[in-house]
Short mmCIF file of C-alpha atoms in Angstrom, two decimals:
data_model
loop_
_atom_site.label_atom_id
_atom_site.label_comp_id
_atom_site.label_asym_id
_atom_site.label_seq_id
_atom_site.Cartn_x
_atom_site.Cartn_y
_atom_site.Cartn_z
CA MET L 18 -0.48 -21.68 2.38
CA GLU L 19 -3.79 -20.00 3.08
CA TYR L 20 -5.41 -18.18 0.15
CA ASN L 21 -6.98 -14.88 1.11
CA PRO L 22 -8.27 -12.96 -1.95
CA GLU L 23 -9.47 -9.82 -0.19
CA ILE L 24 -8.61 -6.49 -1.75
CA LEU L 25 -8.63 -3.17 0.07
CA SER L 26 -9.08 0.19 -1.65
CA TRP L 27 -8.39 3.24 0.50
CA ASN L 28 -8.51 6.97 -0.21
CA VAL L 29 -5.75 7.74 2.24
CA ARG L 30 -4.20 10.99 3.36
CA GLY L 31 -1.47 11.77 5.85
CA LEU L 32 1.04 9.03 5.04
CA ASN L 33 3.90 11.45 5.73
CA ASN L 34 2.94 11.13 9.40
CA PRO L 35 4.61 8.08 11.07
CA ALA L 36 1.57 7.59 13.34
CA LYS L 37 -0.74 7.43 10.30
CA ARG L 38 1.56 4.91 8.57
CA LYS L 39 1.50 2.75 11.70
CA ALA L 40 -2.31 2.92 11.84
CA VAL L 41 -2.52 1.91 8.17
CA LYS L 42 -0.01 -0.93 8.67
CA ASP L 43 -1.88 -2.21 11.73
CA PHE L 44 -5.22 -2.12 9.91
CA VAL L 45 -3.84 -3.89 6.83
CA ALA L 46 -2.36 -6.60 9.08
CA THR L 47 -5.65 -6.98 10.94
CA VAL L 48 -7.80 -7.48 7.83
CA LYS L 49 -5.13 -9.71 6.21
CA VAL L 50 -5.52 -8.54 2.63
CA ASN L 51 -3.24 -9.54 -0.21
CA LEU L 52 -3.62 -6.40 -2.31
CA VAL L 53 -4.12 -2.79 -1.22
CA CYS L 54 -4.84 0.16 -3.51
CA PHE L 55 -4.19 3.60 -2.05
CA GLN L 56 -5.57 6.69 -3.78
CA GLU L 57 -4.83 10.37 -3.11
CA THR L 58 -1.58 9.53 -1.37
CA LYS L 59 -0.16 13.01 -2.05
CA LEU L 60 3.31 11.40 -2.16
CA ASP L 61 5.81 11.67 -4.99
CA VAL L 62 8.49 9.33 -3.57
CA TRP L 63 8.05 5.76 -2.30
CA THR L 64 11.19 4.07 -0.96
CA PRO L 65 11.43 0.36 -0.06
CA GLU L 66 11.61 1.41 3.62
CA PHE L 67 8.44 3.47 3.23
CA VAL L 68 6.63 0.51 1.62
CA ARG L 69 7.69 -1.75 4.53
CA ASP L 70 6.49 0.92 6.95
CA ILE L 71 3.00 0.58 5.46
CA GLY L 72 2.84 -3.00 4.17
CA GLY L 73 4.87 -4.72 6.84
CA GLY L 74 6.49 -7.99 5.84
CA THR L 75 3.48 -9.28 3.94
CA LEU L 76 2.92 -6.66 1.24
CA GLN L 77 6.32 -6.49 -0.45
CA GLY L 78 5.30 -5.65 -4.03
CA CYS L 79 4.66 -2.02 -4.92
CA ALA L 80 3.69 -0.05 -8.02
CA VAL L 81 3.24 3.72 -7.77
CA LEU L 82 1.72 6.56 -9.73
CA PRO L 83 3.37 9.53 -7.98
CA ALA L 84 1.51 12.66 -6.96
CA ILE L 85 2.10 15.82 -8.93
CA GLY L 86 2.76 18.46 -6.33
CA THR L 87 -0.01 17.94 -3.79
CA HIS L 88 -2.47 16.38 -6.27
CA GLY L 89 -3.32 12.74 -6.70
CA GLY L 90 -0.93 9.88 -6.25
CA ALA L 91 -1.77 6.20 -6.12
CA ALA L 92 -0.02 3.04 -5.01
CA ILE L 93 -0.73 -0.67 -5.13
CA LEU L 94 0.93 -2.94 -2.57
CA TRP L 95 0.60 -6.71 -2.80
CA ASN L 96 1.67 -9.99 -1.28
CA LYS L 97 4.13 -11.50 -3.79
CA ASP L 98 3.45 -15.02 -2.44
CA VAL L 99 -0.21 -14.83 -3.50
CA VAL L 100 -0.62 -12.12 -6.14
CA THR L 101 1.21 -11.58 -9.44
CA VAL L 102 1.08 -8.05 -10.78
CA ALA L 103 2.33 -7.10 -14.24
CA THR L 104 3.25 -3.48 -14.89
CA HIS L 105 3.85 -1.94 -18.29
CA ALA L 106 5.82 1.20 -19.01
#
């Protein structure tokens, strides 16, 4: 297994748009990162299907801080084969 420690941090907007999600997914696949942090997502709900729409088959892990109304929102997606993330309630 190849180890690729790159991390991407992205202040992203427009993830409700399928074309934007595809552009994000394509970019993430191109740069081959193992952990992506999205800020200002403006989203309050993240489903497993939505995560796959952005992370593809590689970034299966997801932790979310939902937006409040149209403010804020953050998400971390990671490759479970390479990265271990611990979350605390």
